[in-house]
XYZ file of N, CA and C in Angstrom:
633
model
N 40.409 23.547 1.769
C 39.915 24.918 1.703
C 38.471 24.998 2.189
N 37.890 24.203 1.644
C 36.447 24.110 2.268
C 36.127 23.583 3.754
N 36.953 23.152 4.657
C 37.266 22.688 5.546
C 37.239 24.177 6.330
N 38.109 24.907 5.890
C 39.253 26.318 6.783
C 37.454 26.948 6.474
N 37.128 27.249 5.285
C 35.972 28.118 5.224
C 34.861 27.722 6.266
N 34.466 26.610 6.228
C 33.474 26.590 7.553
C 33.967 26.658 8.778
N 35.226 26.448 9.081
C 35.761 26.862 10.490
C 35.375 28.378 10.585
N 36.199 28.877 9.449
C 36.170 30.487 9.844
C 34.559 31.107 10.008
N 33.733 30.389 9.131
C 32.537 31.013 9.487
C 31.903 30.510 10.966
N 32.002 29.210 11.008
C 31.788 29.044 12.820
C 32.385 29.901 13.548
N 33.585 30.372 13.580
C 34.623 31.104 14.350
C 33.822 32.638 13.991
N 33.227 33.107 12.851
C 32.752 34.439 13.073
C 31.335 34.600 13.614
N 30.587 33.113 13.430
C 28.862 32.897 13.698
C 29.331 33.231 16.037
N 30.246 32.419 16.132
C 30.586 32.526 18.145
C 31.001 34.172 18.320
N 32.246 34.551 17.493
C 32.538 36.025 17.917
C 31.406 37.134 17.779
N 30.457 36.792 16.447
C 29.851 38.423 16.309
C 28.207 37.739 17.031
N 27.983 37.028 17.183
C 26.711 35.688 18.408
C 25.507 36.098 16.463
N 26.029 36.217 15.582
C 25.127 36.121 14.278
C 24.870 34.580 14.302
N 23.737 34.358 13.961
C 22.842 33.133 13.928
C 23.230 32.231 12.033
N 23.593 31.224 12.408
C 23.844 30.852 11.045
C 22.593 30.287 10.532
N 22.159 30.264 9.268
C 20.913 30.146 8.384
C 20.933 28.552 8.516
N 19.449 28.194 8.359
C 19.068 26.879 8.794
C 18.741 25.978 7.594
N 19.421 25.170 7.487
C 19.142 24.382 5.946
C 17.436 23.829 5.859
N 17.268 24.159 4.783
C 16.002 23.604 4.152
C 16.275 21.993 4.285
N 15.140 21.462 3.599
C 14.793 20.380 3.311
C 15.809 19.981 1.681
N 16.627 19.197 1.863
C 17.583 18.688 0.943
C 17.247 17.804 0.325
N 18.075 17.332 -1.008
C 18.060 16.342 -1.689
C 18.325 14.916 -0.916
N 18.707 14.483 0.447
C 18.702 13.163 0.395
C 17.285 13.166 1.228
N 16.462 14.006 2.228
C 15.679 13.935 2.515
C 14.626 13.491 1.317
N 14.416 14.121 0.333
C 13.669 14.172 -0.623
C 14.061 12.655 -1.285
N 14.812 12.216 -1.508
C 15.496 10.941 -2.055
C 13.948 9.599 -1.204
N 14.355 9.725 0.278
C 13.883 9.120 0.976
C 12.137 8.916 0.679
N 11.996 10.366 1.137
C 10.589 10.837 0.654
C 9.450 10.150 -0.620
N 10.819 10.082 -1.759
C 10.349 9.733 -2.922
C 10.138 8.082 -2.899
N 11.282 7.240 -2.631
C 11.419 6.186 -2.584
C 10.049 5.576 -1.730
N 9.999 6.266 -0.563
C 8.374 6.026 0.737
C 7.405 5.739 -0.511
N 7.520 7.072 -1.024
C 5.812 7.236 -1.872
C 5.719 6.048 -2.828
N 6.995 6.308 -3.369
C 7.014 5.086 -4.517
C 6.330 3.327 -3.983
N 6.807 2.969 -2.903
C 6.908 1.822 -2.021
C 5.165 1.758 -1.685
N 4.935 2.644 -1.368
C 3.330 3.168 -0.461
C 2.468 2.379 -1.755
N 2.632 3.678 -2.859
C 1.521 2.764 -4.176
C 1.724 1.712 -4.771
N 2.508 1.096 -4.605
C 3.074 -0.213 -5.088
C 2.121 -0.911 -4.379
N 2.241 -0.859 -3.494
C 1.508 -1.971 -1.998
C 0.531 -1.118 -2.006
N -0.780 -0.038 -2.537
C -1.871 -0.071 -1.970
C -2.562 -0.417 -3.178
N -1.881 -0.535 -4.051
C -2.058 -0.899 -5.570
C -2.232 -2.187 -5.527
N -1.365 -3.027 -5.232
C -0.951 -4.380 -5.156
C -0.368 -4.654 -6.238
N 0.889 -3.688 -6.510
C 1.973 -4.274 -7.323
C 3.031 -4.318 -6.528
N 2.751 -4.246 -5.473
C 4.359 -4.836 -4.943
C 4.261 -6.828 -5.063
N 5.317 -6.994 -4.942
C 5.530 -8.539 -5.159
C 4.440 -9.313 -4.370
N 4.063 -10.402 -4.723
C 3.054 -11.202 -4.074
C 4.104 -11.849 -3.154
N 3.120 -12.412 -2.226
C 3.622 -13.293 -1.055
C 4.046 -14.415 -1.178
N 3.261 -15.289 -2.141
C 2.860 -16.351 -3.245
C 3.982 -16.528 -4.554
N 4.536 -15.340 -4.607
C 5.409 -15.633 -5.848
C 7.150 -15.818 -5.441
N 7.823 -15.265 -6.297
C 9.300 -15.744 -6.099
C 10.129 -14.848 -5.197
N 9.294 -13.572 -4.733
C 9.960 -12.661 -3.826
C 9.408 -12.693 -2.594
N 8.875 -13.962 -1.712
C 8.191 -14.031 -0.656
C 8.624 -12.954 0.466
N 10.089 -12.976 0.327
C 10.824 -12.128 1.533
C 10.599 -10.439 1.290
N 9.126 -10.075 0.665
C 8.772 -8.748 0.101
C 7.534 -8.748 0.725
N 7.365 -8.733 2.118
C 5.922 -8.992 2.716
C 5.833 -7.715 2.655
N 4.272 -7.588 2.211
C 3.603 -6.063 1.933
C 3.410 -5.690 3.541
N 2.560 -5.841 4.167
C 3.086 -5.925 5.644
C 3.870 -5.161 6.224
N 4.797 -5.620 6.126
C 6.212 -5.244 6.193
C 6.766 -4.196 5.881
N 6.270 -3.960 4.668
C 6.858 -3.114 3.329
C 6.105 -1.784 3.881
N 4.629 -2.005 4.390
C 4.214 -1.120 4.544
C 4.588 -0.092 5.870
N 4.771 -0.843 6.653
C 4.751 -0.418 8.062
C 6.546 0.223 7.883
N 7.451 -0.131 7.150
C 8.887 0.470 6.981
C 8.136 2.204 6.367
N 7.381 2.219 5.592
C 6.829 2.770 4.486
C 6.106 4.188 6.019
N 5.538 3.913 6.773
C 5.205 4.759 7.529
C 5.738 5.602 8.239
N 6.776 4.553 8.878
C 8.008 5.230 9.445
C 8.749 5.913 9.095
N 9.169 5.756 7.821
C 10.125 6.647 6.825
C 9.475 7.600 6.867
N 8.381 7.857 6.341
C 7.549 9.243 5.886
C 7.174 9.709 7.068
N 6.580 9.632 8.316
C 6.973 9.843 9.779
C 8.178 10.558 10.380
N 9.215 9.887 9.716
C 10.955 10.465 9.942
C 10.834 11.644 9.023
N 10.668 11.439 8.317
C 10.939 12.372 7.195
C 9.857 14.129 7.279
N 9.182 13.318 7.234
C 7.858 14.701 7.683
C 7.643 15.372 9.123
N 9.080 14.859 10.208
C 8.633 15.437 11.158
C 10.773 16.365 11.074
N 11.075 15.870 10.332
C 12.690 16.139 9.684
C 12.159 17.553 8.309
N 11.117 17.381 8.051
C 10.803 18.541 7.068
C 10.069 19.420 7.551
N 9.160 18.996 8.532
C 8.341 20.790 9.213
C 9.732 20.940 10.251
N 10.502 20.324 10.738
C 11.190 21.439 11.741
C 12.301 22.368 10.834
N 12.940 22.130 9.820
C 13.682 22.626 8.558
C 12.839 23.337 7.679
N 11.620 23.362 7.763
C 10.823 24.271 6.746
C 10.356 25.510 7.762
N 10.192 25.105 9.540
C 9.829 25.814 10.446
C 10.877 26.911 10.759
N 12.152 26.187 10.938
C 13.710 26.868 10.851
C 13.600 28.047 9.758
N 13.323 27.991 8.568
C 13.783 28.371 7.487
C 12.862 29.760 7.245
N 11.611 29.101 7.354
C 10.427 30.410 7.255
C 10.158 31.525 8.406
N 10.227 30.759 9.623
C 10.103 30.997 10.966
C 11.112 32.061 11.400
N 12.481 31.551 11.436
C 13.362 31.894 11.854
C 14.152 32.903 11.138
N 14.280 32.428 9.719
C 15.570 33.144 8.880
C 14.375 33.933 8.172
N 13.128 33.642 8.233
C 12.308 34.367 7.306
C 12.518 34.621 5.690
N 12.655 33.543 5.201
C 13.023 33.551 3.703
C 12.703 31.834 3.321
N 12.953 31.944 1.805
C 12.246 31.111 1.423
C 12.878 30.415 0.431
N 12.678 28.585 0.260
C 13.692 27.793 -0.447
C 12.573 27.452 -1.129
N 12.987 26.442 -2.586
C 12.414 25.957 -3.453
C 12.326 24.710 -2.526
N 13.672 24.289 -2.230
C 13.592 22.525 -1.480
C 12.529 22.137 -0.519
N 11.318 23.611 -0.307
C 10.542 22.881 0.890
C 9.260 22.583 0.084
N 9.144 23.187 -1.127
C 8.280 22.388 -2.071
C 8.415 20.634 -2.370
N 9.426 20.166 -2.993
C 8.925 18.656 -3.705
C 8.930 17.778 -2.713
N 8.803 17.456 -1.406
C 8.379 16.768 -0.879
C 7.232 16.581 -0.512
N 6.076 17.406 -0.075
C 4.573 17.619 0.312
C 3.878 17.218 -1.346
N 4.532 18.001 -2.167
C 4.205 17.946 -3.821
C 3.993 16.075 -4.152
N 5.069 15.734 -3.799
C 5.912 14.199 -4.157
C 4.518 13.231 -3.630
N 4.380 13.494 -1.409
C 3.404 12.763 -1.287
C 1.988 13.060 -1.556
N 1.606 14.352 -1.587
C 0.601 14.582 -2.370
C 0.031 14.055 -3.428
N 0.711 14.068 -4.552
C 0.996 12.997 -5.426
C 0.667 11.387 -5.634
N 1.137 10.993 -4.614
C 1.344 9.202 -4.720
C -0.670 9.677 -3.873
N -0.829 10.291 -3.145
C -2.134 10.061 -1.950
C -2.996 10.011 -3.078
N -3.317 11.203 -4.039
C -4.169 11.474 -5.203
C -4.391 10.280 -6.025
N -2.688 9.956 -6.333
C -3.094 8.585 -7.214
C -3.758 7.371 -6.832
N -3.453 7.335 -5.458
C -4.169 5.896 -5.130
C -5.281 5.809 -4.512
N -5.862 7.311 -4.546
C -7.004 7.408 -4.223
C -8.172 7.432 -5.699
N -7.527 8.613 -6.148
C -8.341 8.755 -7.541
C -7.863 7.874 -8.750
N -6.632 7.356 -8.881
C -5.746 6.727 -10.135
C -6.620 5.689 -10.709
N -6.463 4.791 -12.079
C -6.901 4.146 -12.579
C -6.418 2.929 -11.455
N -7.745 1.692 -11.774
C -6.489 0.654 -10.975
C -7.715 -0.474 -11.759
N -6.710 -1.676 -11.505
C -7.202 -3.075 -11.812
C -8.111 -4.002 -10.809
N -9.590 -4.292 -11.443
C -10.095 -4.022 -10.675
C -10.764 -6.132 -11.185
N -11.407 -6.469 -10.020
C -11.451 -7.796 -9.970
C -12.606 -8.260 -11.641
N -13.540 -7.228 -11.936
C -13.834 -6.927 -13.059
C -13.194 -7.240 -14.043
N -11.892 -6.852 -14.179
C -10.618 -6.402 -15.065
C -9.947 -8.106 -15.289
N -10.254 -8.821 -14.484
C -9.364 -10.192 -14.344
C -10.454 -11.313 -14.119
N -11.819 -10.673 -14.417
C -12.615 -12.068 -14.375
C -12.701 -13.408 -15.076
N -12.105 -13.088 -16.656
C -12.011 -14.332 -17.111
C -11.211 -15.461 -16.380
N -10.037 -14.704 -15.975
C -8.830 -16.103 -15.348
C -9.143 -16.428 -13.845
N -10.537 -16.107 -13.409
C -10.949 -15.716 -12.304
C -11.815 -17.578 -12.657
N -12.438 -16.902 -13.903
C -13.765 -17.747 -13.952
C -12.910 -19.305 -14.683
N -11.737 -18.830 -15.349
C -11.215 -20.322 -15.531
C -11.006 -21.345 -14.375
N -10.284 -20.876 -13.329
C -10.136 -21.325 -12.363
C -11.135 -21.880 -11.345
N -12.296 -21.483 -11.621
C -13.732 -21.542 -10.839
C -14.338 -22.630 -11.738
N -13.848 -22.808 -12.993
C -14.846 -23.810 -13.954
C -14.440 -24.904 -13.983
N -12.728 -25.044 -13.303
C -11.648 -26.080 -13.524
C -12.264 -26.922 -12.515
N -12.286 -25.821 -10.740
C -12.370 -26.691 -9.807
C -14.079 -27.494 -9.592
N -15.031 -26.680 -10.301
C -16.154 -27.078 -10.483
C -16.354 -28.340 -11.284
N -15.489 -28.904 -11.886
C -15.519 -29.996 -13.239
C -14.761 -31.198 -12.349
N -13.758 -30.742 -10.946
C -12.926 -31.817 -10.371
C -13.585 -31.418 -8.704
N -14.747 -31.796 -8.737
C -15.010 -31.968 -7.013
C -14.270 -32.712 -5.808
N -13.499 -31.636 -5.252
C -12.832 -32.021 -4.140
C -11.697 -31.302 -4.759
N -11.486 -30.656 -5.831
C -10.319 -30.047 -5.641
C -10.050 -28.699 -5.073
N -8.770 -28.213 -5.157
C -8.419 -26.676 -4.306
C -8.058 -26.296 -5.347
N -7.099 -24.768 -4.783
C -5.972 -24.255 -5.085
C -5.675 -23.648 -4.124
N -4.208 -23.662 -3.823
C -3.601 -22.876 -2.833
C -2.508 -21.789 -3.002
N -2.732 -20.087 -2.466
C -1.877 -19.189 -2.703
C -1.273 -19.415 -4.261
N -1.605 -18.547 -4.455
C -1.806 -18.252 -5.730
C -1.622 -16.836 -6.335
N -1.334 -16.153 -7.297
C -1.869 -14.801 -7.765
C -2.503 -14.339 -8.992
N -3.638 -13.949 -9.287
C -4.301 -13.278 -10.171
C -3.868 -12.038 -10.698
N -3.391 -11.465 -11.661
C -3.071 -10.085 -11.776
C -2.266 -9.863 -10.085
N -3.131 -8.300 -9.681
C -2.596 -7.866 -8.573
C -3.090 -8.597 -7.212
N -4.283 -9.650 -7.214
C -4.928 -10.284 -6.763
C -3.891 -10.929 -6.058
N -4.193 -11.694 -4.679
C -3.129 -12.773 -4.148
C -4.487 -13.394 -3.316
N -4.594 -14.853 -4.248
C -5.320 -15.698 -3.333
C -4.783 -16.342 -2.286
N -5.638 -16.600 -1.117
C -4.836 -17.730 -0.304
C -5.279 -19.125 -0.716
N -6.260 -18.893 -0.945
C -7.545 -20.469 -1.523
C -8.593 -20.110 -2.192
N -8.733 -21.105 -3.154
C -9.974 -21.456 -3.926
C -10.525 -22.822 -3.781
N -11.647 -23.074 -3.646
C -12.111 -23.957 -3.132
C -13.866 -24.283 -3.486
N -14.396 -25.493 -3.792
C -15.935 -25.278 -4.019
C -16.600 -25.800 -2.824
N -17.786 -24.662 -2.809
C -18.677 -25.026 -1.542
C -19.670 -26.235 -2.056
N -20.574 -26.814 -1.573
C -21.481 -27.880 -1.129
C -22.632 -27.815 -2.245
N -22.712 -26.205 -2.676
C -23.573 -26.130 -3.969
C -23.366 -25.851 -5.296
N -22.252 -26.103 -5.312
C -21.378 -25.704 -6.665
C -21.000 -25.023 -6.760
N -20.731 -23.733 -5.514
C -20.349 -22.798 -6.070
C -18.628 -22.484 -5.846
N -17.974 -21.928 -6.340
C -16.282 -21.693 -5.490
C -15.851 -20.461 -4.997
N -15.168 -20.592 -3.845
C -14.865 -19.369 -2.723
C -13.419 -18.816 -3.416
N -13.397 -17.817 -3.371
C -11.919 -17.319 -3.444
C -11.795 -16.433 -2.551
N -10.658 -17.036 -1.271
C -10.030 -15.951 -0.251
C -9.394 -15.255 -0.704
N -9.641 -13.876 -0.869
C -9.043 -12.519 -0.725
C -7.776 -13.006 0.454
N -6.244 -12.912 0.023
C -5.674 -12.735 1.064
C -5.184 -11.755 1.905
N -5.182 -10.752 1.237
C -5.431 -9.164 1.964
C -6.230 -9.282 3.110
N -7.525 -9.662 3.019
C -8.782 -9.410 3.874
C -8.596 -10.169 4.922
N -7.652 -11.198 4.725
C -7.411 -12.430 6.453
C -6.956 -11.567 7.795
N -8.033 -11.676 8.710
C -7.915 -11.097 10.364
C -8.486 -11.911 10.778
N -8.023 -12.369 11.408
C -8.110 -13.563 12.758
C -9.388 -14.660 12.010
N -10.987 -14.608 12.629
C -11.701 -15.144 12.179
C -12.547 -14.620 10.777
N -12.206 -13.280 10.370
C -12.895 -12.666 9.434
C -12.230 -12.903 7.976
N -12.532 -13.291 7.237
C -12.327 -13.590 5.663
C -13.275 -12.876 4.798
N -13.048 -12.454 3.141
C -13.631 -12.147 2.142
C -13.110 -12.337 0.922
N -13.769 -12.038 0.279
C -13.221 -12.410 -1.108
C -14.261 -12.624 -2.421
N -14.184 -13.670 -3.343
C -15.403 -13.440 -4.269
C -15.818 -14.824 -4.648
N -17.136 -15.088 -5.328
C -18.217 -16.395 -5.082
C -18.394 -16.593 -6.415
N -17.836 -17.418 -6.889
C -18.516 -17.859 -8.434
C -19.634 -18.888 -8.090
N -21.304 -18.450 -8.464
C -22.422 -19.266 -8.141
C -23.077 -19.429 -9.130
N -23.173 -19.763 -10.609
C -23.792 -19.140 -11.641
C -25.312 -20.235 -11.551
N -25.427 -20.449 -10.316
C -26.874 -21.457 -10.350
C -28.025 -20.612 -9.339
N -27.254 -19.726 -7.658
C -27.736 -19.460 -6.923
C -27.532 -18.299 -6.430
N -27.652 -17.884 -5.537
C -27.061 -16.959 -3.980
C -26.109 -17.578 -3.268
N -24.990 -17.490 -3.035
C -24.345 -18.024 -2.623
C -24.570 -18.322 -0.758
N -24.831 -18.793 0.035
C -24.988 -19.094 1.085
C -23.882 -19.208 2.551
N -22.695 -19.302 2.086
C -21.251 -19.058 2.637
C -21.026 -21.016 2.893
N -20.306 -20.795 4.039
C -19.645 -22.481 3.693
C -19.462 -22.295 5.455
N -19.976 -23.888 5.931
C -20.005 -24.380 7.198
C -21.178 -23.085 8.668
N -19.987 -22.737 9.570
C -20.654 -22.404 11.205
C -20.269 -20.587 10.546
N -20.589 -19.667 9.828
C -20.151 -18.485 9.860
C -21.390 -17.504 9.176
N -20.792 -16.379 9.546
C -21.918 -15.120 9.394
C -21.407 -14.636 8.328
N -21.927 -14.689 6.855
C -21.884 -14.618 5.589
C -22.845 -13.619 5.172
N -22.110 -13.089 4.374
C -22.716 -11.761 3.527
C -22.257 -11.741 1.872
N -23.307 -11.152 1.562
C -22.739 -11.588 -0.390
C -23.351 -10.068 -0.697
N -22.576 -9.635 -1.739
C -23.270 -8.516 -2.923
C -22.902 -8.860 -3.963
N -23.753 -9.069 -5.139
C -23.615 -9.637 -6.587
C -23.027 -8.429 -7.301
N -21.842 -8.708 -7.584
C -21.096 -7.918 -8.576
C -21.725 -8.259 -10.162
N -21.659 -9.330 -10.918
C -21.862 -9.318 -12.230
C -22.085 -10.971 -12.741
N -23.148 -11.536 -13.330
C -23.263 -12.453 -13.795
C -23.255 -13.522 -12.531
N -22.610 -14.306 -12.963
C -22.120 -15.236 -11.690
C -21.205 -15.407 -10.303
N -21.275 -13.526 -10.380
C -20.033 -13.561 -9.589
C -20.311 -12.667 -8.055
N -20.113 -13.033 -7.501
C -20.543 -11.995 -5.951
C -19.040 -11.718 -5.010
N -19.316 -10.653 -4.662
C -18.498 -10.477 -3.263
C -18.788 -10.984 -2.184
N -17.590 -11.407 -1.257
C -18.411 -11.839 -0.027
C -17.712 -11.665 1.435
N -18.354 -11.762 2.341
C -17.770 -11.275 3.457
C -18.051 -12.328 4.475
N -17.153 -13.020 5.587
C -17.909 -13.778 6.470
C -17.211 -14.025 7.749
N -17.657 -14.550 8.678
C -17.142 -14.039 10.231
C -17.037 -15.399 10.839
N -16.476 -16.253 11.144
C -15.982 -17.484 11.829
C -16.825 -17.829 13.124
N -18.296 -18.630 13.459
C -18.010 -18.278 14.847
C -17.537 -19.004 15.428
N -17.786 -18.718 17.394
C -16.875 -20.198 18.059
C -17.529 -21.217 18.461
């Protein structure tokens, strides 16, 4: 029956040349939409899975760049159906609300939202910095802190220990944070090093590889 009914209305939309009404923005669009946003703050948060842990095959990376495209598809699938709808039929759906609402939403939170902040995780920061300071010559490799994902920890030449930010790795450029509780931290080997002292013994740091 529902079959015969849209025939017959195609069959009356060709005979009388009446324009059939243009669907809004729907529930699986919105499905999509939601799932994007959801995916987006996970990974700008850094709660999506570490690289380092048991879900390696969850590269944020990855995750992210799927994450663009979708909402790309989707937002260029919702102004021509919201354009249809207002434009054309001149009337107005609820469905072209919760999607703009949805990413609106996730943008606010991860801009303004509470988040965990290297502050927030300094003790297990500073265990790890006191361990490798007590065993000279030791590392650690990839690793995760809270939302943190190290690639290395490691002590420089004056006692102090590096922790690579693995987020921050591009080509020759690295950062991350300096447990020095004696000095200024100075950076390690041939590179262009920058520090800002966050708290006590602890600095940020930034540094550039040269050739």
């Amino acid at each position: 029956m529902a079959r015969m009914t849209s025939l017959d209305r195609w069959v009356h939309h060709h005979l009388t040349g009446e324009q059939r009404r243009a669907k809004p923005p729907g529930p699986i669009l919105l499905t999509f939409v939601t799932a994007a946003a959801a995916v987006w703050v996970c990974v700008k948060r850094n709660w999506w899975p570490s690289p380092f842990g048991a879900h390696t095959w969850a590269d944020p990376l990855l995750a992210h760049l799927v994450v663009l495209v979708v909402l790309a598809v989707t937002g260029l699938v919702w102004a021509i159906r919201t354009l249809y709808v207002l434009g054309r039929d001149r009337r107005w759906s609820w469905w072209i609300l919760p999607a703009p609402v949805i990413v609106s939403a996730a943008f606010a939170f991860v801009v303004w939202g509470p988040s965990t902040t290297f502050l927030d995780k300094r003790s297990e920061f500073e265990a790890i910095a006191v361990d490798i300071r007590e065993n000279p010559g030791s590392s650690r490799d990839e690793f995760e802190i809270g939302p943190f994902d190290i690639n290395r920890a490691r002590g420089g030449p004056s006692g102090e220990v590096y922790f690579v930010d693995n987020s921050t790795i591009f080509f020759s450029f690295t950062s991350g944070w300096v447990y020095s509780p004696e000095h200024e931290p100075d950076g390690l080997g041939d590179v262009d090093f920058s520090s800002t002292h966050l708290d006590g013994p602890w600095y940020r740091y930034e540094s550039v590889y040269r050739d």
